[in-house]
Amino acid sequence: MARLTFRVGWRGRIRAPPASGVGPGPRLGPMTTTIGRTVLLCRDLDASAAFWADGFGFRTLFQGETEGFPLLHVGPGRVVEPGLWLVPLPEGGAPLVRHGLPNLVLYVDDLDATLGRLAAAGVEPFVGPDADAETGDRFAHVHDPDGHRVVVVQLGTTTDPA
């Protein structure tokens, strides 16, 4: 069996090697698929909600509970748009933070303004801000209150995020 080696770019994209035969899936006709949500396990829902609100302008889209289990949905838009579900970390558990890979990559219009909001909330990048000489993309890496690695990217003029 052939073994494929994938490369992870700084933007968190996993790329298959050329001629690997790994590519986009089959065309399914006129169907559109979008990502609905990402779930982050959090030690403190209030601290996490404040991080996303203060740093990225996310607002609470839904707050409630199911069978005594608290749920918090935050995001930049409406409930039907992609957002983050912040859920309590199980007792004794740890967030999934592995191998230095980002948990999230967020594209912003203004990296400097975003980093300014994060700094005002006490969050400093541990990588960058830096720029990709080829694409002009500017980026920085920050941690949320639970140690999730978030890459914040302002796309250059020659980049397609797909």
Coordinates of C-alpha atoms in Angstrom, one line a residue:
M1 CA 0.0 0.0 0.0
A2 CA 1.4 3.4 -1.0
R3 CA 1.9 5.9 1.8
L4 CA 1.0 9.5 1.2
T5 CA 2.8 12.3 3.1
F6 CA 0.7 15.4 3.5
R7 CA 2.2 18.9 4.1
V8 CA 0.6 21.4 6.4
G9 CA 1.0 24.9 5.2
W10 CA 1.3 27.9 7.6
R11 CA -2.3 28.7 6.9
G12 CA -3.3 25.3 8.3
R13 CA -4.2 23.9 4.9
I14 CA -3.3 20.3 4.4
R15 CA -2.0 19.7 0.9
A16 CA -1.7 16.3 -0.8
P17 CA 1.4 15.9 -2.8
P18 CA 1.1 16.4 -6.6
A19 CA 0.0 13.4 -8.5
S20 CA -1.2 11.7 -5.3
G21 CA -4.7 11.1 -6.7
V22 CA -6.1 12.8 -3.6
G23 CA -8.2 15.7 -4.7
P24 CA -11.7 17.2 -4.4
G25 CA -14.5 14.8 -3.9
P26 CA -17.1 13.9 -6.5
R27 CA -19.4 16.6 -7.9
L28 CA -22.8 16.2 -6.4
G29 CA -24.8 18.4 -8.6
P30 CA -26.5 21.7 -7.5
M31 CA -26.0 21.0 -3.8
T32 CA -24.2 23.5 -1.7
T33 CA -22.4 22.4 1.5
T34 CA -21.3 24.8 4.2
I35 CA -19.8 24.3 7.6
G36 CA -22.4 24.9 10.3
R37 CA -20.4 25.0 13.5
T38 CA -17.2 24.1 15.3
V39 CA -17.2 22.9 18.8
L40 CA -14.5 24.1 21.3
L41 CA -14.2 22.5 24.8
C42 CA -13.8 25.3 27.4
R43 CA -12.9 25.4 31.1
D44 CA -14.8 28.7 31.6
L45 CA -17.6 29.6 29.2
D46 CA -17.7 33.2 30.3
A47 CA -14.0 33.7 29.7
S48 CA -14.2 32.1 26.3
A49 CA -17.2 34.1 25.3
A50 CA -15.4 37.3 26.3
F51 CA -12.3 36.3 24.3
W52 CA -14.4 35.8 21.1
A53 CA -16.5 39.0 21.7
D54 CA -13.6 41.3 22.6
G55 CA -11.1 40.0 20.1
F56 CA -13.3 39.2 17.1
G57 CA -16.6 41.0 17.7
F58 CA -18.5 37.7 18.0
R59 CA -21.8 37.9 19.7
T60 CA -23.9 35.4 21.6
L61 CA -26.2 33.7 19.1
F62 CA -27.7 31.1 21.5
Q63 CA -27.3 30.4 25.2
G64 CA -29.1 27.6 26.9
E65 CA -28.8 24.0 28.1
T66 CA -29.8 20.5 27.1
E67 CA -30.5 18.1 29.9
G68 CA -28.5 20.3 32.3
F69 CA -25.6 20.6 29.9
P70 CA -24.8 24.3 29.1
L71 CA -24.4 25.4 25.5
L72 CA -23.1 28.7 24.2
H73 CA -23.2 29.5 20.5
V74 CA -21.1 32.6 19.4
G75 CA -20.3 33.9 16.0
P76 CA -20.0 36.9 13.8
G77 CA -23.4 36.7 12.2
R78 CA -26.7 34.9 12.5
V79 CA -27.5 31.6 14.0
V80 CA -27.7 29.9 10.5
E81 CA -24.2 31.1 9.7
P82 CA -21.0 29.3 10.8
G83 CA -20.1 29.9 14.4
L84 CA -18.5 28.4 17.5
W85 CA -20.3 26.2 20.0
L86 CA -18.5 26.6 23.4
V87 CA -19.2 23.7 25.6
P88 CA -17.8 22.8 29.1
L89 CA -14.8 20.7 29.2
P90 CA -15.6 17.4 31.0
E91 CA -14.2 17.1 34.5
G92 CA -10.6 16.2 34.3
G93 CA -10.5 16.6 30.6
A94 CA -8.1 18.7 28.5
P95 CA -8.8 20.7 25.3
L96 CA -7.6 19.1 22.1
V97 CA -4.3 20.9 21.5
R98 CA -1.8 18.8 19.6
H99 CA 1.4 19.0 17.6
G100 CA 1.3 22.8 17.3
L101 CA -1.4 22.6 14.6
P102 CA -4.0 25.3 14.7
N103 CA -7.5 24.5 16.0
L104 CA -8.9 27.4 13.9
V105 CA -7.9 29.7 11.1
L106 CA -9.9 32.9 10.9
Y107 CA -9.7 35.4 8.0
V108 CA -10.1 39.0 9.0
D109 CA -10.3 42.3 7.0
D110 CA -7.7 44.1 9.2
L111 CA -5.1 42.1 11.1
D112 CA -3.7 45.2 13.0
A113 CA -7.2 46.2 14.3
T114 CA -7.9 42.6 15.4
L115 CA -4.6 42.3 17.2
G116 CA -5.3 45.7 18.8
R117 CA -8.6 44.4 20.2
L118 CA -6.9 41.2 21.4
A119 CA -4.1 43.2 23.1
A120 CA -6.7 45.4 24.8
A121 CA -8.1 42.1 26.2
G122 CA -4.6 41.0 27.3
V123 CA -4.0 38.6 24.5
E124 CA -0.7 38.8 22.6
P125 CA 0.4 36.8 19.6
F126 CA 3.0 34.0 20.2
V127 CA 3.8 34.0 16.4
G128 CA 3.9 37.1 14.3
P129 CA 2.5 39.3 13.1
D130 CA 4.4 38.2 10.0
A131 CA 3.8 38.1 6.3
D132 CA 4.1 35.6 3.5
A133 CA 6.4 37.1 0.9
E134 CA 4.8 35.2 -2.0
T135 CA 1.1 35.9 -1.3
G136 CA 1.2 39.0 0.8
D137 CA -0.9 37.3 3.5
R138 CA -0.3 38.7 7.0
F139 CA -0.9 36.5 10.0
A140 CA -0.4 36.0 13.7
H141 CA -1.0 33.1 16.1
V142 CA -2.8 33.5 19.4
H143 CA -4.2 31.2 22.1
D144 CA -7.7 31.4 23.4
P145 CA -8.3 31.1 27.2
D146 CA -8.2 27.3 26.9
G147 CA -5.0 27.0 24.8
H148 CA -6.7 26.5 21.4
R149 CA -4.3 27.8 18.8
V150 CA -6.0 30.4 16.5
V151 CA -4.3 31.6 13.4
V152 CA -5.6 35.1 12.4
V153 CA -5.0 35.9 8.7
Q154 CA -5.5 39.0 6.6
L155 CA -5.3 37.8 3.0
G156 CA -3.0 39.5 0.5
T157 CA -4.1 40.5 -2.9
T158 CA -2.9 37.4 -4.6
T159 CA -4.4 34.7 -2.3
D160 CA -7.4 32.5 -2.8
P161 CA -8.3 31.0 0.7
A162 CA -9.8 27.9 -1.0

